[in-house]
Amino acid sequence: MESPSRITLTLWAKRNREREEEFHPLCHHLLDVAQVTSLIWSERVSGSVRSRFAEELGLREPEAGTWIAYWSGLHDLGKASPAFQGKVARGRAQAESVGLEFPHPAGSAPHGTLTARELPPLLSQSDGCPAPLPSDLAQRLATAVGGHHGVFPRAEELLFADPRSAGGHRWSEVRREIVHLLAGALGLRNLTAPSGNPGNAFLFFLAGLTSVADWIGSNEAFFPFAADHEWNAYLALSRERARTALERLGWSGWTPAPESRTFLEVFPACAPARPLQAEAAAAAETLRPPALVLIEAPMGEGKTEAALFIADRLAQARGLAGFYLALPTQATSNQMFGRIVSYLGGGTPASG
């Protein structure tokens, strides 16, 4: 198994603000996020979603999951730059001690922008990614994961980013090493290369999945600083930490019922079902996703239970992993929270 060079191991992704000597290496953080992504894909993303996006990539589901974890893990490649490493004096000193140079004045491009700018050629050239991708796809993937903080880098930002932010040849070589290092850690070289051209829906899925995985993978309670961990030993440790994080954060909890249930089996306290609820239950049996259901009724007619039953029925029929409930204000959201928790736990929310 390929191990990081001494130069690469000096680069940081997270640092202790009070004790700058404590840090989490960049290559370790990228692996953490890739491992979280991999577990979410295999255990929490619904089968229908996995099937759709694997088909778009021209891959089997397990292979698609590995490639997606790889791209997601590379979200912070832009941190391998003087613009980022120079943010902390001790981090800059470490990088300079192994021969990495910092231009003066240094650029200040955000690391997500640098990921979107520097990653595409590494994904599309034969001496970069193990299986070179078309340059257009490489750019779209890099932009998707580069937007992991919620804003996609714009074309003009990529075009006019200060080149000093990314550094010179030595920095480019470090980024190339990281791309190879993560590919080796995930076993990418033994997998079939993507042959499809996924659409925008996949790219938004990848961006959202990367954002969530990065949020989880940046939680120091689950991924404490590991600068003292040897790389090969950390491969298994990172996977173990990822699974622990998902379990403790509740990502391994609710699953849809294995068999379809009637409205009163889901909400026995609503007996007898109101006409609106009976109509919604009947409609749920005939829906063929994608579908849109609009329910209008006065307060107290049981709209919430009707909507939840339709979501429950679709989740069971399509093997979905959950649903999203949106309300217009924090107050209404807070009021609904307990009812949703009760439903997910098998309880019986009050009608409303």
mmCIF file of C-alpha atoms in Angstrom:
data_model
loop_
_atom_site.group_PDB
_atom_site.id
_atom_site.type_symbol
_atom_site.label_atom_id
_atom_site.label_comp_id
_atom_site.label_asym_id
_atom_site.label_seq_id
_atom_site.Cartn_x
_atom_site.Cartn_y
_atom_site.Cartn_z
ATOM 1 C CA MET A 1 0.000 0.000 0.000
ATOM 2 C CA GLU A 2 1.368 3.393 -1.020
ATOM 3 C CA SER A 3 2.141 5.687 1.919
ATOM 4 C CA PRO A 4 2.224 9.497 2.012
ATOM 5 C CA SER A 5 5.548 11.230 1.579
ATOM 6 C CA ARG A 6 6.982 13.278 4.416
ATOM 7 C CA ILE A 7 6.020 16.412 2.509
ATOM 8 C CA THR A 8 2.375 15.387 2.186
ATOM 9 C CA LEU A 9 2.124 14.406 5.848
ATOM 10 C CA THR A 10 3.084 17.933 6.905
ATOM 11 C CA LEU A 11 -0.028 19.430 5.263
ATOM 12 C CA TRP A 12 -2.905 20.067 7.646
ATOM 13 C CA ALA A 13 -6.661 20.064 7.200
ATOM 14 C CA LYS A 14 -7.682 20.871 10.811
ATOM 15 C CA ARG A 15 -5.635 22.488 13.577
ATOM 16 C CA ASN A 16 -6.116 23.008 17.266
ATOM 17 C CA ARG A 17 -6.643 26.747 17.652
ATOM 18 C CA GLU A 18 -5.220 26.734 21.162
ATOM 19 C CA ARG A 19 -2.318 24.345 20.519
ATOM 20 C CA GLU A 20 -1.166 24.794 16.935
ATOM 21 C CA GLU A 21 1.210 21.860 17.167
ATOM 22 C CA GLU A 22 -1.843 19.549 17.152
ATOM 23 C CA PHE A 23 -3.315 18.984 13.697
ATOM 24 C CA HIS A 24 -5.168 16.506 11.510
ATOM 25 C CA PRO A 25 -3.256 15.778 8.293
ATOM 26 C CA LEU A 26 -4.982 16.676 5.056
ATOM 27 C CA CYS A 27 -4.617 13.173 3.596
ATOM 28 C CA HIS A 28 -6.232 11.693 6.732
ATOM 29 C CA HIS A 29 -9.179 14.083 6.524
ATOM 30 C CA LEU A 30 -9.767 13.288 2.846
ATOM 31 C CA LEU A 31 -9.815 9.597 3.721
ATOM 32 C CA ASP A 32 -12.250 10.234 6.606
ATOM 33 C CA VAL A 33 -14.724 11.991 4.318
ATOM 34 C CA ALA A 34 -14.375 9.294 1.667
ATOM 35 C CA GLN A 35 -15.127 6.605 4.254
ATOM 36 C CA VAL A 36 -18.196 8.452 5.532
ATOM 37 C CA THR A 37 -19.404 8.904 1.954
ATOM 38 C CA SER A 38 -18.891 5.221 1.211
ATOM 39 C CA LEU A 39 -20.942 4.103 4.220
ATOM 40 C CA ILE A 40 -23.759 6.559 3.517
ATOM 41 C CA TRP A 41 -23.910 5.323 -0.087
ATOM 42 C CA SER A 42 -23.972 1.632 0.781
ATOM 43 C CA GLU A 43 -26.147 1.755 3.894
ATOM 44 C CA ARG A 44 -28.325 4.881 3.843
ATOM 45 C CA VAL A 45 -28.877 5.932 0.220
ATOM 46 C CA SER A 46 -31.968 4.159 -1.100
ATOM 47 C CA GLY A 47 -31.639 1.320 -3.585
ATOM 48 C CA SER A 48 -33.556 3.223 -6.256
ATOM 49 C CA VAL A 49 -31.177 6.193 -6.009
ATOM 50 C CA ARG A 50 -28.090 3.971 -6.069
ATOM 51 C CA SER A 51 -29.449 2.125 -9.088
ATOM 52 C CA ARG A 52 -30.220 5.306 -10.995
ATOM 53 C CA PHE A 53 -26.868 6.989 -10.476
ATOM 54 C CA ALA A 54 -24.841 3.812 -10.954
ATOM 55 C CA GLU A 55 -26.555 3.398 -14.317
ATOM 56 C CA GLU A 56 -25.737 7.002 -15.232
ATOM 57 C CA LEU A 57 -22.082 6.313 -14.443
ATOM 58 C CA GLY A 58 -22.113 3.054 -16.377
ATOM 59 C CA LEU A 59 -21.091 1.081 -13.299
ATOM 60 C CA ARG A 60 -22.342 -1.504 -10.836
ATOM 61 C CA GLU A 61 -23.562 -0.025 -7.560
ATOM 62 C CA PRO A 62 -20.539 -1.004 -5.400
ATOM 63 C CA GLU A 63 -18.105 0.405 -7.990
ATOM 64 C CA ALA A 64 -20.153 3.582 -8.327
ATOM 65 C CA GLY A 65 -20.041 4.001 -4.556
ATOM 66 C CA THR A 66 -16.248 3.748 -4.515
ATOM 67 C CA TRP A 67 -15.841 6.324 -7.275
ATOM 68 C CA ILE A 68 -18.294 8.660 -5.562
ATOM 69 C CA ALA A 69 -16.404 8.271 -2.265
ATOM 70 C CA TYR A 70 -13.175 9.082 -4.120
ATOM 71 C CA TRP A 71 -14.509 12.271 -5.695
ATOM 72 C CA SER A 72 -16.097 13.313 -2.420
ATOM 73 C CA GLY A 73 -12.857 12.686 -0.542
ATOM 74 C CA LEU A 74 -10.985 15.001 -2.905
ATOM 75 C CA HIS A 75 -13.215 17.942 -1.926
ATOM 76 C CA ASP A 76 -10.414 19.596 0.066
ATOM 77 C CA LEU A 77 -7.602 19.085 -2.428
ATOM 78 C CA GLY A 78 -7.386 22.878 -2.631
ATOM 79 C CA LYS A 79 -6.042 22.899 0.923
ATOM 80 C CA ALA A 80 -2.782 21.576 -0.524
ATOM 81 C CA SER A 81 -1.839 25.127 -1.446
ATOM 82 C CA PRO A 82 0.112 28.068 -0.043
ATOM 83 C CA ALA A 83 -3.153 30.033 0.199
ATOM 84 C CA PHE A 84 -4.506 27.589 2.772
ATOM 85 C CA GLN A 85 -1.403 26.194 4.460
ATOM 86 C CA GLY A 86 -0.186 29.733 5.104
ATOM 87 C CA LYS A 87 -3.272 30.588 7.174
ATOM 88 C CA VAL A 88 -1.497 29.351 10.330
ATOM 89 C CA ALA A 89 2.090 30.331 11.065
ATOM 90 C CA ARG A 90 3.052 26.922 12.410
ATOM 91 C CA GLY A 91 1.493 25.188 9.403
ATOM 92 C CA ARG A 92 3.410 27.409 7.030
ATOM 93 C CA ALA A 93 6.642 26.759 8.897
ATOM 94 C CA GLN A 94 6.080 22.993 8.653
ATOM 95 C CA ALA A 95 5.503 23.216 4.906
ATOM 96 C CA GLU A 96 8.574 25.414 4.399
ATOM 97 C CA SER A 97 10.678 22.975 6.418
ATOM 98 C CA VAL A 98 10.097 20.265 3.780
ATOM 99 C CA GLY A 99 10.823 22.532 0.832
ATOM 100 C CA LEU A 100 7.413 23.930 -0.127
ATOM 101 C CA GLU A 101 7.616 27.571 -1.138
ATOM 102 C CA PHE A 102 5.202 30.385 -0.377
ATOM 103 C CA PRO A 103 4.973 33.201 -2.931
ATOM 104 C CA HIS A 104 5.031 36.779 -1.731
ATOM 105 C CA PRO A 105 2.498 38.169 -1.672
ATOM 106 C CA ALA A 106 0.538 34.947 -1.390
ATOM 107 C CA GLY A 107 -2.822 34.516 -3.108
ATOM 108 C CA SER A 108 -6.040 34.171 -1.156
ATOM 109 C CA ALA A 109 -8.364 32.026 -3.291
ATOM 110 C CA PRO A 110 -10.750 29.871 -1.175
ATOM 111 C CA HIS A 111 -9.763 26.218 -0.978
ATOM 112 C CA GLY A 112 -13.035 25.113 -2.609
ATOM 113 C CA THR A 113 -12.267 27.299 -5.605
ATOM 114 C CA LEU A 114 -8.761 25.847 -5.779
ATOM 115 C CA THR A 115 -10.198 22.319 -5.692
ATOM 116 C CA ALA A 116 -12.465 23.157 -8.634
ATOM 117 C CA ARG A 117 -9.527 24.697 -10.484
ATOM 118 C CA GLU A 118 -6.710 22.237 -9.767
ATOM 119 C CA LEU A 119 -8.558 18.902 -9.619
ATOM 120 C CA PRO A 120 -9.902 18.613 -13.224
ATOM 121 C CA PRO A 121 -6.556 17.991 -14.966
ATOM 122 C CA LEU A 122 -5.658 15.412 -12.319
ATOM 123 C CA LEU A 123 -8.898 13.545 -13.035
ATOM 124 C CA SER A 124 -8.555 13.741 -16.811
ATOM 125 C CA GLN A 125 -4.856 13.063 -17.414
ATOM 126 C CA SER A 126 -3.260 9.626 -17.567
ATOM 127 C CA ASP A 127 -0.638 10.519 -14.947
ATOM 128 C CA GLY A 128 -3.293 11.739 -12.512
ATOM 129 C CA CYS A 129 -6.426 9.693 -11.846
ATOM 130 C CA PRO A 130 -6.031 5.890 -12.286
ATOM 131 C CA ALA A 131 -8.756 5.978 -14.969
ATOM 132 C CA PRO A 132 -8.731 9.325 -16.828
ATOM 133 C CA LEU A 133 -12.125 10.952 -17.299
ATOM 134 C CA PRO A 134 -13.339 13.229 -20.100
ATOM 135 C CA SER A 135 -12.217 16.777 -19.334
ATOM 136 C CA ASP A 136 -15.783 18.136 -19.263
ATOM 137 C CA LEU A 137 -16.904 15.527 -16.741
ATOM 138 C CA ALA A 138 -13.769 16.096 -14.662
ATOM 139 C CA GLN A 139 -14.531 19.817 -14.454
ATOM 140 C CA ARG A 140 -18.168 19.268 -13.492
ATOM 141 C CA LEU A 141 -17.202 16.784 -10.778
ATOM 142 C CA ALA A 142 -14.527 19.123 -9.407
ATOM 143 C CA THR A 143 -16.967 22.038 -9.322
ATOM 144 C CA ALA A 144 -19.558 19.895 -7.511
ATOM 145 C CA VAL A 145 -17.202 18.797 -4.730
ATOM 146 C CA GLY A 146 -15.495 22.203 -4.664
ATOM 147 C CA GLY A 147 -18.854 23.662 -3.638
ATOM 148 C CA HIS A 148 -18.978 21.638 -0.424
ATOM 149 C CA HIS A 149 -19.415 24.770 1.694
ATOM 150 C CA GLY A 150 -22.678 25.563 -0.068
ATOM 151 C CA VAL A 151 -21.568 27.800 -2.944
ATOM 152 C CA PHE A 152 -20.335 26.476 -6.290
ATOM 153 C CA PRO A 153 -17.246 28.277 -7.621
ATOM 154 C CA ARG A 154 -18.242 30.445 -10.587
ATOM 155 C CA ALA A 155 -16.523 30.254 -13.959
ATOM 156 C CA GLU A 156 -14.961 33.723 -13.576
ATOM 157 C CA GLU A 157 -13.592 32.764 -10.157
ATOM 158 C CA LEU A 158 -11.857 29.754 -11.666
ATOM 159 C CA LEU A 159 -10.586 31.730 -14.634
ATOM 160 C CA PHE A 160 -9.227 34.699 -12.704
ATOM 161 C CA ALA A 161 -8.100 33.054 -9.452
ATOM 162 C CA ASP A 162 -4.667 34.316 -8.448
ATOM 163 C CA PRO A 163 -2.238 31.582 -9.609
ATOM 164 C CA ARG A 164 -0.050 32.288 -6.572
ATOM 165 C CA SER A 165 -2.816 30.797 -4.414
ATOM 166 C CA ALA A 166 -2.115 27.309 -5.811
ATOM 167 C CA GLY A 167 1.679 27.581 -5.684
ATOM 168 C CA GLY A 168 4.275 26.299 -8.117
ATOM 169 C CA HIS A 169 5.492 22.931 -9.382
ATOM 170 C CA ARG A 170 6.193 21.376 -5.967
ATOM 171 C CA TRP A 171 2.659 22.086 -4.820
ATOM 172 C CA SER A 172 1.279 20.555 -8.025
ATOM 173 C CA GLU A 173 3.268 17.407 -7.382
ATOM 174 C CA VAL A 174 1.930 17.154 -3.829
ATOM 175 C CA ARG A 175 -1.646 17.422 -5.115
ATOM 176 C CA ARG A 176 -0.913 14.736 -7.702
ATOM 177 C CA GLU A 177 0.435 12.487 -4.939
ATOM 178 C CA ILE A 178 -2.715 12.998 -2.873
ATOM 179 C CA VAL A 179 -4.931 12.042 -5.827
ATOM 180 C CA HIS A 180 -2.942 8.798 -6.255
ATOM 181 C CA LEU A 181 -2.782 8.172 -2.514
ATOM 182 C CA LEU A 182 -6.556 8.283 -2.019
ATOM 183 C CA ALA A 183 -7.126 6.143 -5.102
ATOM 184 C CA GLY A 184 -4.836 3.483 -3.683
ATOM 185 C CA ALA A 185 -6.440 3.625 -0.243
ATOM 186 C CA LEU A 186 -9.894 3.017 -1.743
ATOM 187 C CA GLY A 187 -8.734 0.275 -4.125
ATOM 188 C CA LEU A 188 -9.709 2.310 -7.172
ATOM 189 C CA ARG A 189 -7.064 0.913 -9.476
ATOM 190 C CA ASN A 190 -8.785 -2.481 -9.557
ATOM 191 C CA LEU A 191 -12.188 -1.079 -10.520
ATOM 192 C CA THR A 192 -13.916 -0.411 -13.807
ATOM 193 C CA ALA A 193 -13.747 3.225 -14.882
ATOM 194 C CA PRO A 194 -16.955 5.234 -15.253
ATOM 195 C CA SER A 195 -18.226 5.126 -18.822
ATOM 196 C CA GLY A 196 -21.360 7.248 -18.523
ATOM 197 C CA ASN A 197 -21.985 10.976 -18.579
ATOM 198 C CA PRO A 198 -24.123 11.739 -15.500
ATOM 199 C CA GLY A 199 -26.512 14.671 -15.577
ATOM 200 C CA ASN A 200 -27.003 17.613 -13.255
ATOM 201 C CA ALA A 201 -29.171 15.626 -10.843
ATOM 202 C CA PHE A 202 -26.193 13.405 -10.067
ATOM 203 C CA LEU A 203 -23.877 16.396 -9.649
ATOM 204 C CA PHE A 204 -26.224 18.019 -7.133
ATOM 205 C CA PHE A 205 -26.510 14.673 -5.340
ATOM 206 C CA LEU A 206 -22.711 14.441 -5.209
ATOM 207 C CA ALA A 207 -22.424 18.021 -3.936
ATOM 208 C CA GLY A 208 -24.964 17.444 -1.182
ATOM 209 C CA LEU A 209 -23.504 14.103 -0.177
ATOM 210 C CA THR A 210 -20.033 15.648 -0.027
ATOM 211 C CA SER A 211 -21.253 18.513 2.154
ATOM 212 C CA VAL A 212 -22.857 16.124 4.641
ATOM 213 C CA ALA A 213 -19.901 13.733 4.643
ATOM 214 C CA ASP A 214 -17.500 16.621 5.207
ATOM 215 C CA TRP A 215 -19.621 17.914 8.085
ATOM 216 C CA ILE A 216 -19.519 14.482 9.723
ATOM 217 C CA GLY A 217 -15.874 13.853 8.851
ATOM 218 C CA SER A 218 -14.874 17.188 10.390
ATOM 219 C CA ASN A 219 -16.415 16.383 13.772
ATOM 220 C CA GLU A 220 -13.471 16.113 16.138
ATOM 221 C CA ALA A 221 -15.533 14.069 18.585
ATOM 222 C CA PHE A 222 -15.470 11.220 16.069
ATOM 223 C CA PHE A 223 -12.313 12.059 14.106
ATOM 224 C CA PRO A 224 -9.745 13.401 16.595
ATOM 225 C CA PHE A 225 -6.438 14.741 15.326
ATOM 226 C CA ALA A 226 -4.289 11.908 14.022
ATOM 227 C CA ALA A 227 -0.951 13.338 12.975
ATOM 228 C CA ASP A 228 0.770 10.593 14.970
ATOM 229 C CA HIS A 229 -1.032 7.720 13.198
ATOM 230 C CA GLU A 230 0.834 5.699 10.577
ATOM 231 C CA TRP A 231 -1.040 5.775 7.245
ATOM 232 C CA ASN A 232 -1.671 2.071 6.684
ATOM 233 C CA ALA A 233 -2.945 1.646 10.245
ATOM 234 C CA TYR A 234 -5.168 4.682 9.810
ATOM 235 C CA LEU A 235 -7.003 3.150 6.828
ATOM 236 C CA ALA A 236 -8.918 0.727 9.045
ATOM 237 C CA LEU A 237 -9.216 3.216 11.901
ATOM 238 C CA SER A 238 -10.840 5.799 9.645
ATOM 239 C CA ARG A 239 -13.470 3.307 8.496
ATOM 240 C CA GLU A 240 -14.186 2.347 12.103
ATOM 241 C CA ARG A 241 -14.529 5.995 13.109
ATOM 242 C CA ALA A 242 -16.865 6.663 10.179
ATOM 243 C CA ARG A 243 -19.184 3.850 11.212
ATOM 244 C CA THR A 244 -19.180 4.987 14.841
ATOM 245 C CA ALA A 245 -20.001 8.546 13.770
ATOM 246 C CA LEU A 246 -22.980 7.466 11.658
ATOM 247 C CA GLU A 247 -24.338 5.238 14.411
ATOM 248 C CA ARG A 248 -24.046 7.868 17.143
ATOM 249 C CA LEU A 249 -25.498 10.600 14.925
ATOM 250 C CA GLY A 250 -28.552 8.464 14.237
ATOM 251 C CA TRP A 251 -27.847 7.715 10.579
ATOM 252 C CA SER A 252 -28.265 4.000 11.198
ATOM 253 C CA GLY A 253 -31.731 4.262 12.706
ATOM 254 C CA TRP A 254 -35.056 4.371 10.872
ATOM 255 C CA THR A 255 -35.851 2.060 7.971
ATOM 256 C CA PRO A 256 -39.193 1.714 6.169
ATOM 257 C CA ALA A 257 -41.531 -1.104 7.159
ATOM 258 C CA PRO A 258 -40.802 -4.351 5.276
ATOM 259 C CA GLU A 259 -44.463 -4.696 4.243
ATOM 260 C CA SER A 260 -47.172 -2.209 3.332
ATOM 261 C CA ARG A 261 -49.464 -1.089 6.157
ATOM 262 C CA THR A 262 -52.940 0.364 6.209
ATOM 263 C CA PHE A 263 -53.549 3.905 7.373
ATOM 264 C CA LEU A 264 -54.900 2.768 10.741
ATOM 265 C CA GLU A 265 -51.959 0.404 11.241
ATOM 266 C CA VAL A 266 -49.680 3.413 10.941
ATOM 267 C CA PHE A 267 -51.946 5.753 12.924
ATOM 268 C CA PRO A 268 -54.259 3.647 15.128
ATOM 269 C CA ALA A 269 -55.163 6.690 17.252
ATOM 270 C CA CYS A 270 -56.865 8.242 14.213
ATOM 271 C CA ALA A 271 -59.641 5.597 14.094
ATOM 272 C CA PRO A 272 -61.967 6.039 12.447
ATOM 273 C CA ALA A 273 -60.038 7.629 9.583
ATOM 274 C CA ARG A 274 -61.445 10.913 8.375
ATOM 275 C CA PRO A 275 -62.635 11.183 4.746
ATOM 276 C CA LEU A 276 -59.543 13.179 3.776
ATOM 277 C CA GLN A 277 -57.276 10.529 5.275
ATOM 278 C CA ALA A 278 -59.167 7.705 3.561
ATOM 279 C CA GLU A 279 -58.824 9.501 0.219
ATOM 280 C CA ALA A 280 -55.105 10.028 0.773
ATOM 281 C CA ALA A 281 -54.636 6.364 1.694
ATOM 282 C CA ALA A 282 -56.440 5.282 -1.461
ATOM 283 C CA ALA A 283 -54.371 7.661 -3.594
ATOM 284 C CA ALA A 284 -51.148 6.327 -2.077
ATOM 285 C CA GLU A 285 -51.885 2.877 -3.504
ATOM 286 C CA THR A 286 -52.005 4.201 -7.078
ATOM 287 C CA LEU A 287 -49.040 6.614 -7.074
ATOM 288 C CA ARG A 288 -46.178 5.902 -9.446
ATOM 289 C CA PRO A 289 -43.117 8.043 -8.625
ATOM 290 C CA PRO A 290 -42.192 10.696 -9.392
ATOM 291 C CA ALA A 291 -45.478 12.059 -8.077
ATOM 292 C CA LEU A 292 -46.872 15.257 -6.613
ATOM 293 C CA VAL A 293 -49.815 15.262 -4.187
ATOM 294 C CA LEU A 294 -51.532 18.495 -3.113
ATOM 295 C CA ILE A 295 -53.797 18.371 -0.056
ATOM 296 C CA GLU A 296 -56.021 21.309 0.875
ATOM 297 C CA ALA A 297 -58.297 21.160 3.920
ATOM 298 C CA PRO A 298 -59.189 23.204 7.011
ATOM 299 C CA MET A 299 -57.148 22.883 10.191
ATOM 300 C CA GLY A 300 -57.830 19.712 12.151
ATOM 301 C CA GLU A 301 -58.767 17.479 9.206
ATOM 302 C CA GLY A 302 -55.669 15.306 9.542
ATOM 303 C CA LYS A 303 -53.506 16.631 6.713
ATOM 304 C CA THR A 304 -50.258 15.791 8.537
ATOM 305 C CA GLU A 305 -51.155 12.124 8.977
ATOM 306 C CA ALA A 306 -52.369 11.938 5.390
ATOM 307 C CA ALA A 307 -49.070 13.316 4.107
ATOM 308 C CA LEU A 308 -47.005 11.091 6.395
ATOM 309 C CA PHE A 309 -48.916 8.031 5.281
ATOM 310 C CA ILE A 310 -48.251 8.788 1.621
ATOM 311 C CA ALA A 311 -44.541 9.231 2.419
ATOM 312 C CA ASP A 312 -44.574 6.001 4.445
ATOM 313 C CA ARG A 313 -46.239 4.078 1.624
ATOM 314 C CA LEU A 314 -43.824 5.354 -1.025
ATOM 315 C CA ALA A 315 -40.818 4.650 1.200
ATOM 316 C CA GLN A 316 -41.952 1.066 1.708
ATOM 317 C CA ALA A 317 -42.842 0.467 -1.950
ATOM 318 C CA ARG A 318 -39.694 2.045 -3.410
ATOM 319 C CA GLY A 319 -37.186 1.152 -0.704
ATOM 320 C CA LEU A 320 -36.518 4.813 0.084
ATOM 321 C CA ALA A 321 -34.346 5.839 3.010
ATOM 322 C CA GLY A 322 -36.571 8.568 4.391
ATOM 323 C CA PHE A 323 -38.383 11.793 3.598
ATOM 324 C CA TYR A 324 -37.992 15.528 4.065
ATOM 325 C CA LEU A 325 -40.627 17.614 5.854
ATOM 326 C CA ALA A 326 -40.459 21.378 5.263
ATOM 327 C CA LEU A 327 -42.438 24.030 7.140
ATOM 328 C CA PRO A 328 -42.408 27.815 6.706
ATOM 329 C CA THR A 329 -41.151 28.911 10.127
ATOM 330 C CA GLN A 330 -38.977 27.731 13.006
ATOM 331 C CA ALA A 331 -41.985 27.792 15.310
ATOM 332 C CA THR A 332 -44.057 25.452 13.136
ATOM 333 C CA SER A 333 -41.023 23.228 12.585
ATOM 334 C CA ASN A 334 -40.399 22.931 16.312
ATOM 335 C CA GLN A 335 -44.038 22.065 16.899
ATOM 336 C CA MET A 336 -43.916 19.332 14.285
ATOM 337 C CA PHE A 337 -40.658 17.809 15.471
ATOM 338 C CA GLY A 338 -42.155 15.784 18.315
ATOM 339 C CA ARG A 339 -44.880 14.404 16.089
ATOM 340 C CA ILE A 340 -42.348 13.241 13.511
ATOM 341 C CA VAL A 341 -40.175 11.630 16.193
ATOM 342 C CA SER A 342 -43.273 9.812 17.447
ATOM 343 C CA TYR A 343 -44.103 8.584 13.947
ATOM 344 C CA LEU A 344 -40.547 7.390 13.302
ATOM 345 C CA GLY A 345 -40.540 5.559 16.611
ATOM 346 C CA GLY A 346 -43.807 3.817 15.838
ATOM 347 C CA GLY A 347 -45.946 6.110 17.976
ATOM 348 C CA THR A 348 -49.189 7.816 17.084
ATOM 349 C CA PRO A 349 -48.986 11.585 16.536
ATOM 350 C CA ALA A 350 -52.069 13.549 17.389
ATOM 351 C CA SER A 351 -54.252 14.651 14.491
ATOM 352 C CA GLY A 352 -53.880 18.161 13.132
#
